[in-house]
Amino acid sequence: MSLDIWMRENPLTYVWIGSYAVAFAIFAVEIAMVVHKRKITLQQVRLMREASEED
Amino acid sequence: MAINWFKYSAPTTFYPLAGKLIPWFAVSSAILFAIGLYIGFVVAPADATQGEFYRIIFIHVPSSIISMLLYMVMAGYAALGLIFNTRLSSMMASAIAPTGALFAFISLWTGALWGKPMWGAWWVWDARLTSELILLFLYLGFISLHASIDDPRRADRASALLAIVGSVNVPIIYFSVKWWNTLHQGSTIKYSGTSMHVAMQQAMFTMLAACWLYAIVIALTRVRSIILDREKNTKWINELDEVRS
């Protein structure tokens, strides 16, 4: 009930925090995960290459 | 000058091309997000009946459209991989699925946020909402099925079948508001025209383009990691500058 009153009094804050902030936080997490995955994969490939060169 | 597009269907040629395209798409996406948010929150007027709450439309509608579009693109790539046995197509399908799932989630989340002040409920078992939820489950099913099979080529084939069968859900989502008497509103923009204010249309289409470019950037970055991982034993990967440095 209190949320109903709050959202009616602060519609723009509700819209921003509830939808846009959440959406952009999800995008930020996805970007971080994709960048991290690329770093890890590159490291693995480099290690494999170094190992094969030592052999 | 004709471009031989088939040349880019091989991971060896696609990998460097994707690397060159990513920064351009990323910058364009960021600029479009900024423009879309500015028009949506500063230029576009408040709605006559929904007041400020309608501004959720600028993230809700683009994320819904992108979630459906990405599924069709993913199913298309999966079908290409299944029929022609092209490695890159299957890799693209795998790269698109997580982003599609996130857009489906954002669509459902923002829809719930919009539903509460307008309908008085976060969720109703409406045809449009339910079919979009099924889309999210299809994405999750595709990702889970692919991850559960160790051999990547077998995983590609199994998950491709799920993607192709699941594509029947996309037209159901789109036409659900016409086929059934739903609480969810019908299309505001039609071929015959629209009653939307021009600034609202500009904000929505700008945000749609921004989301589409964002999805391309993420899919290309992810597919580069997949290519690196799957082709790590090949000579061309070991000769890449980023691997040698």
GROMACS .gro file of C-alpha atoms in nm:
model
  300
    1MET     CA    1   0.000   0.000   0.000
    2SER     CA    2   0.279   0.241   0.090
    3LEU     CA    3   0.455   0.155  -0.239
    4ASP     CA    4   0.137   0.247  -0.428
    5ILE     CA    5   0.128   0.589  -0.264
    6TRP     CA    6   0.503   0.643  -0.311
    7MET     CA    7   0.493   0.555  -0.682
    8ARG     CA    8   0.200   0.790  -0.743
    9GLU     CA    9   0.389   1.072  -0.571
   10ASN     CA   10   0.724   0.997  -0.740
   11PRO     CA   11   0.642   0.854  -1.083
   12LEU     CA   12   0.969   0.957  -1.252
   13THR     CA   13   1.184   0.815  -0.971
   14TYR     CA   14   0.980   0.494  -0.986
   15VAL     CA   15   1.029   0.471  -1.362
   16TRP     CA   16   1.402   0.551  -1.344
   17ILE     CA   17   1.499   0.328  -1.054
   18GLY     CA   18   1.257   0.047  -1.132
   19SER     CA   19   1.314   0.005  -1.502
   20TYR     CA   20   1.604   0.207  -1.646
   21ALA     CA   21   1.847   0.160  -1.356
   22VAL     CA   22   1.773  -0.213  -1.350
   23ALA     CA   23   1.808  -0.245  -1.729
   24PHE     CA   24   2.138  -0.056  -1.737
   25ALA     CA   25   2.268  -0.252  -1.437
   26ILE     CA   26   2.190  -0.573  -1.629
   27PHE     CA   27   2.372  -0.435  -1.934
   28ALA     CA   28   2.672  -0.341  -1.717
   29VAL     CA   29   2.688  -0.690  -1.564
   30GLU     CA   30   2.662  -0.851  -1.908
   31ILE     CA   31   2.939  -0.630  -2.050
   32ALA     CA   32   3.162  -0.714  -1.750
   33MET     CA   33   3.094  -1.087  -1.795
   34VAL     CA   34   3.166  -1.079  -2.168
   35VAL     CA   35   3.490  -0.882  -2.119
   36HIS     CA   36   3.598  -1.115  -1.837
   37LYS     CA   37   3.523  -1.424  -2.048
   38ARG     CA   38   3.734  -1.285  -2.331
   39LYS     CA   39   4.027  -1.216  -2.095
   40ILE     CA   40   4.009  -1.566  -1.947
   41THR     CA   41   3.984  -1.732  -2.289
   42LEU     CA   42   4.278  -1.530  -2.423
   43GLN     CA   43   4.485  -1.628  -2.117
   44GLN     CA   44   4.404  -1.997  -2.171
   45VAL     CA   45   4.497  -1.980  -2.539
   46ARG     CA   46   4.825  -1.802  -2.456
   47LEU     CA   47   4.910  -2.062  -2.191
   48MET     CA   48   4.839  -2.347  -2.433
   49ARG     CA   49   5.054  -2.180  -2.697
   50GLU     CA   50   5.342  -2.133  -2.451
   51ALA     CA   51   5.311  -2.494  -2.335
   52SER     CA   52   5.319  -2.624  -2.692
   53GLU     CA   53   5.625  -2.409  -2.768
   54GLU     CA   54   5.810  -2.550  -2.464
   55ASP     CA   55   5.735  -2.904  -2.584
   56MET     CA   56   3.280  -0.343  -5.608
   57ALA     CA   57   3.102  -0.663  -5.504
   58ILE     CA   58   3.173  -0.798  -5.158
   59ASN     CA   59   3.205  -1.171  -5.119
   60TRP     CA   60   2.990  -1.217  -4.805
   61PHE     CA   61   3.050  -1.595  -4.800
   62LYS     CA   62   3.412  -1.514  -4.721
   63TYR     CA   63   3.298  -1.392  -4.377
   64SER     CA   64   3.115  -1.713  -4.294
   65ALA     CA   65   3.448  -1.868  -4.189
   66PRO     CA   66   3.576  -1.801  -3.834
   67THR     CA   67   3.921  -1.711  -3.972
   68THR     CA   68   3.786  -1.410  -4.164
   69PHE     CA   69   3.494  -1.325  -3.936
   70TYR     CA   70   3.705  -1.299  -3.619
   71PRO     CA   71   3.914  -0.996  -3.731
   72LEU     CA   72   3.611  -0.834  -3.901
   73ALA     CA   73   3.410  -0.857  -3.577
   74GLY     CA   74   3.704  -0.706  -3.388
   75LYS     CA   75   3.702  -0.405  -3.622
   76LEU     CA   76   3.322  -0.359  -3.608
   77ILE     CA   77   3.274  -0.380  -3.229
   78PRO     CA   78   3.413  -0.032  -3.135
   79TRP     CA   79   3.201   0.141  -3.402
   80PHE     CA   80   2.882  -0.033  -3.295
   81ALA     CA   81   2.962   0.026  -2.925
   82VAL     CA   82   3.014   0.401  -2.967
   83SER     CA   83   2.703   0.431  -3.188
   84SER     CA   84   2.498   0.240  -2.931
   85ALA     CA   85   2.615   0.462  -2.642
   86ILE     CA   86   2.538   0.780  -2.841
   87LEU     CA   87   2.193   0.652  -2.938
   88PHE     CA   88   2.115   0.554  -2.578
   89ALA     CA   89   2.205   0.908  -2.466
   90ILE     CA   90   1.993   1.068  -2.742
   91GLY     CA   91   1.701   0.830  -2.680
   92LEU     CA   92   1.700   0.896  -2.306
   93TYR     CA   93   1.723   1.271  -2.362
   94ILE     CA   94   1.428   1.275  -2.603
   95GLY     CA   95   1.233   1.029  -2.389
   96PHE     CA   96   1.271   1.214  -2.061
   97VAL     CA   97   1.323   1.579  -2.160
   98VAL     CA   98   1.163   1.638  -2.501
   99ALA     CA   99   0.868   1.395  -2.504
  100PRO     CA  100   0.561   1.526  -2.320
  101ALA     CA  101   0.378   1.339  -2.043
  102ASP     CA  102   0.099   1.107  -2.160
  103ALA     CA  103  -0.258   1.238  -2.129
  104THR     CA  104  -0.384   0.933  -1.937
  105GLN     CA  105  -0.074   0.756  -1.800
  106GLY     CA  106   0.122   1.064  -1.693
  107GLU     CA  107   0.494   0.997  -1.641
  108PHE     CA  108   0.453   0.619  -1.604
  109TYR     CA  109   0.429   0.570  -1.980
  110ARG     CA  110   0.802   0.660  -2.009
  111ILE     CA  111   0.878   0.293  -1.930
  112ILE     CA  112   0.776   0.239  -2.295
  113PHE     CA  113   1.119   0.360  -2.415
  114ILE     CA  114   1.292   0.059  -2.259
  115HIS     CA  115   1.000  -0.188  -2.246
  116VAL     CA  116   0.903  -0.187  -2.614
  117PRO     CA  117   1.260  -0.193  -2.755
  118SER     CA  118   1.362  -0.477  -2.521
  119SER     CA  119   1.049  -0.676  -2.615
  120ILE     CA  120   1.109  -0.627  -2.988
  121ILE     CA  121   1.480  -0.712  -2.955
  122SER     CA  122   1.403  -1.025  -2.750
  123MET     CA  123   1.180  -1.154  -3.033
  124LEU     CA  124   1.413  -1.040  -3.310
  125LEU     CA  125   1.716  -1.199  -3.143
  126TYR     CA  126   1.528  -1.527  -3.110
  127MET     CA  127   1.451  -1.532  -3.483
  128VAL     CA  128   1.813  -1.443  -3.566
  129MET     CA  129   1.936  -1.711  -3.324
  130ALA     CA  130   1.698  -1.973  -3.473
  131GLY     CA  131   1.810  -1.867  -3.822
  132TYR     CA  132   2.177  -1.914  -3.737
  133ALA     CA  133   2.098  -2.244  -3.561
  134ALA     CA  134   1.911  -2.366  -3.872
  135LEU     CA  135   2.202  -2.264  -4.096
  136GLY     CA  136   2.440  -2.452  -3.868
  137LEU     CA  137   2.217  -2.759  -3.869
  138ILE     CA  138   2.154  -2.764  -4.246
  139PHE     CA  139   2.491  -2.655  -4.385
  140ASN     CA  140   2.706  -2.764  -4.090
  141THR     CA  141   2.872  -2.422  -4.079
  142ARG     CA  142   3.069  -2.375  -3.759
  143LEU     CA  143   3.027  -2.000  -3.732
  144SER     CA  144   2.646  -2.014  -3.757
  145SER     CA  145   2.621  -2.239  -3.453
  146MET     CA  146   2.869  -2.022  -3.264
  147MET     CA  147   2.661  -1.713  -3.344
  148ALA     CA  148   2.346  -1.885  -3.217
  149SER     CA  149   2.522  -1.966  -2.888
  150ALA     CA  150   2.652  -1.608  -2.862
  151ILE     CA  151   2.309  -1.452  -2.915
  152ALA     CA  152   2.111  -1.665  -2.666
  153PRO     CA  153   2.224  -1.504  -2.334
  154THR     CA  154   2.161  -1.151  -2.465
  155GLY     CA  155   1.820  -1.254  -2.595
  156ALA     CA  156   1.736  -1.402  -2.255
  157LEU     CA  157   1.838  -1.078  -2.084
  158PHE     CA  158   1.622  -0.870  -2.316
  159ALA     CA  159   1.327  -1.104  -2.254
  160PHE     CA  160   1.386  -1.064  -1.879
  161ILE     CA  161   1.408  -0.682  -1.908
  162SER     CA  162   1.087  -0.686  -2.112
  163LEU     CA  163   0.904  -0.886  -1.845
  164TRP     CA  164   1.053  -0.683  -1.559
  165THR     CA  165   0.971  -0.343  -1.706
  166GLY     CA  166   0.629  -0.473  -1.810
  167ALA     CA  167   0.560  -0.566  -1.447
  168LEU     CA  168   0.679  -0.221  -1.336
  169TRP     CA  169   0.439  -0.064  -1.586
  170GLY     CA  170   0.155  -0.302  -1.505
  171LYS     CA  171   0.148  -0.218  -1.135
  172PRO     CA  172   0.046   0.151  -1.166
  173MET     CA  173  -0.171   0.098  -1.477
  174TRP     CA  174  -0.346  -0.236  -1.409
  175GLY     CA  175  -0.297  -0.257  -1.033
  176ALA     CA  176  -0.104  -0.586  -1.069
  177TRP     CA  177   0.260  -0.680  -1.128
  178TRP     CA  178   0.159  -0.985  -1.329
  179VAL     CA  179  -0.148  -1.132  -1.496
  180TRP     CA  180  -0.167  -1.456  -1.696
  181ASP     CA  181  -0.239  -1.260  -2.012
  182ALA     CA  182  -0.155  -1.415  -2.354
  183ARG     CA  183   0.114  -1.155  -2.438
  184LEU     CA  184   0.283  -1.178  -2.098
  185THR     CA  185   0.266  -1.557  -2.083
  186SER     CA  186   0.405  -1.606  -2.435
  187GLU     CA  187   0.692  -1.365  -2.356
  188LEU     CA  188   0.763  -1.567  -2.040
  189ILE     CA  189   0.773  -1.882  -2.256
  190LEU     CA  190   1.025  -1.702  -2.479
  191LEU     CA  191   1.248  -1.646  -2.174
  192PHE     CA  192   1.217  -2.017  -2.086
  193LEU     CA  193   1.305  -2.112  -2.444
  194TYR     CA  194   1.621  -1.902  -2.426
  195LEU     CA  195   1.710  -2.059  -2.090
  196GLY     CA  196   1.635  -2.405  -2.231
  197PHE     CA  197   1.862  -2.340  -2.529
  198ILE     CA  198   2.146  -2.221  -2.304
  199SER     CA  199   2.103  -2.510  -2.056
  200LEU     CA  200   2.079  -2.775  -2.328
  201HIS     CA  201   2.390  -2.643  -2.500
  202ALA     CA  202   2.582  -2.633  -2.172
  203SER     CA  203   2.476  -2.984  -2.071
  204ILE     CA  204   2.644  -3.157  -2.369
  205ASP     CA  205   3.025  -3.173  -2.364
  206ASP     CA  206   3.083  -3.217  -2.736
  207PRO     CA  207   3.022  -2.869  -2.885
  208ARG     CA  208   2.912  -2.997  -3.228
  209ARG     CA  209   2.654  -3.230  -3.074
  210ALA     CA  210   2.545  -2.951  -2.840
  211ASP     CA  211   2.502  -2.723  -3.143
  212ARG     CA  212   2.278  -2.975  -3.321
  213ALA     CA  213   2.061  -3.053  -3.018
  214SER     CA  214   2.009  -2.691  -2.919
  215ALA     CA  215   1.949  -2.591  -3.284
  216LEU     CA  216   1.646  -2.821  -3.292
  217LEU     CA  217   1.507  -2.657  -2.977
  218ALA     CA  218   1.568  -2.309  -3.124
  219ILE     CA  219   1.392  -2.397  -3.451
  220VAL     CA  220   1.091  -2.558  -3.282
  221GLY     CA  221   1.069  -2.270  -3.033
  222SER     CA  222   1.057  -2.009  -3.308
  223VAL     CA  223   0.685  -2.084  -3.346
  224ASN     CA  224   0.641  -1.887  -3.021
  225VAL     CA  225   0.756  -1.556  -3.174
  226PRO     CA  226   0.454  -1.502  -3.405
  227ILE     CA  227   0.235  -1.614  -3.114
  228ILE     CA  228   0.380  -1.332  -2.901
  229TYR     CA  229   0.336  -1.080  -3.182
  230PHE     CA  230  -0.022  -1.174  -3.274
  231SER     CA  231  -0.137  -1.261  -2.921
  232VAL     CA  232  -0.298  -0.919  -2.875
  233LYS     CA  233  -0.499  -0.973  -3.196
  234TRP     CA  234  -0.590  -1.341  -3.150
  235TRP     CA  235  -0.701  -1.314  -2.789
  236ASN     CA  236  -0.882  -1.056  -2.584
  237THR     CA  237  -0.584  -0.945  -2.374
  238LEU     CA  238  -0.529  -0.694  -2.098
  239HIS     CA  239  -0.207  -0.596  -2.273
  240GLN     CA  240  -0.270  -0.318  -2.523
  241GLY     CA  241  -0.244  -0.375  -2.898
  242SER     CA  242   0.016  -0.223  -3.129
  243THR     CA  243   0.032   0.155  -3.103
  244ILE     CA  244   0.229   0.191  -3.425
  245LYS     CA  245   0.057   0.033  -3.726
  246TYR     CA  246   0.106   0.045  -4.102
  247SER     CA  247  -0.199   0.273  -4.119
  248GLY     CA  248  -0.037   0.529  -3.886
  249THR     CA  249  -0.010   0.610  -3.517
  250SER     CA  250  -0.155   0.845  -3.260
  251MET     CA  251   0.179   0.869  -3.076
  252HIS     CA  252   0.343   1.209  -3.035
  253VAL     CA  253   0.636   1.247  -3.276
  254ALA     CA  254   0.888   1.293  -2.989
  255MET     CA  255   0.765   0.969  -2.830
  256GLN     CA  256   0.817   0.788  -3.160
  257GLN     CA  257   1.166   0.938  -3.199
  258ALA     CA  258   1.264   0.831  -2.846
  259MET     CA  259   1.128   0.479  -2.894
  260PHE     CA  260   1.295   0.418  -3.229
  261THR     CA  261   1.624   0.569  -3.109
  262MET     CA  262   1.621   0.341  -2.804
  263LEU     CA  263   1.531   0.047  -3.031
  264ALA     CA  264   1.834   0.119  -3.252
  265ALA     CA  265   2.054   0.159  -2.942
  266CYS     CA  266   1.938  -0.176  -2.800
  267TRP     CA  267   1.990  -0.346  -3.137
  268LEU     CA  268   2.345  -0.212  -3.167
  269TYR     CA  269   2.414  -0.309  -2.805
  270ALA     CA  270   2.298  -0.665  -2.879
  271ILE     CA  271   2.525  -0.679  -3.186
  272VAL     CA  272   2.826  -0.558  -2.984
  273ILE     CA  273   2.772  -0.815  -2.711
  274ALA     CA  274   2.702  -1.100  -2.955
  275LEU     CA  275   3.014  -1.019  -3.159
  276THR     CA  276   3.232  -0.993  -2.847
  277ARG     CA  277   3.094  -1.321  -2.714
  278VAL     CA  278   3.133  -1.502  -3.046
  279ARG     CA  279   3.500  -1.393  -3.061
  280SER     CA  280   3.554  -1.567  -2.725
  281ILE     CA  281   3.370  -1.876  -2.851
  282ILE     CA  282   3.583  -1.881  -3.168
  283LEU     CA  283   3.900  -1.846  -2.959
  284ASP     CA  284   3.791  -2.129  -2.733
  285ARG     CA  285   3.680  -2.371  -3.002
  286GLU     CA  286   3.962  -2.304  -3.246
  287LYS     CA  287   4.240  -2.278  -2.988
  288ASN     CA  288   4.426  -2.576  -3.133
  289THR     CA  289   4.442  -2.428  -3.482
  290LYS     CA  290   4.741  -2.254  -3.637
  291TRP     CA  291   4.561  -1.930  -3.725
  292ILE     CA  292   4.456  -1.869  -3.363
  293ASN     CA  293   4.814  -1.915  -3.243
  294GLU     CA  294   4.933  -1.665  -3.502
  295LEU     CA  295   4.697  -1.387  -3.389
  296ASP     CA  296   4.869  -1.077  -3.254
  297GLU     CA  297   4.660  -1.075  -2.936
  298VAL     CA  298   4.760  -1.437  -2.863
  299ARG     CA  299   5.130  -1.385  -2.940
  300SER     CA  300   5.162  -1.064  -2.733
   0.00000   0.00000   0.00000
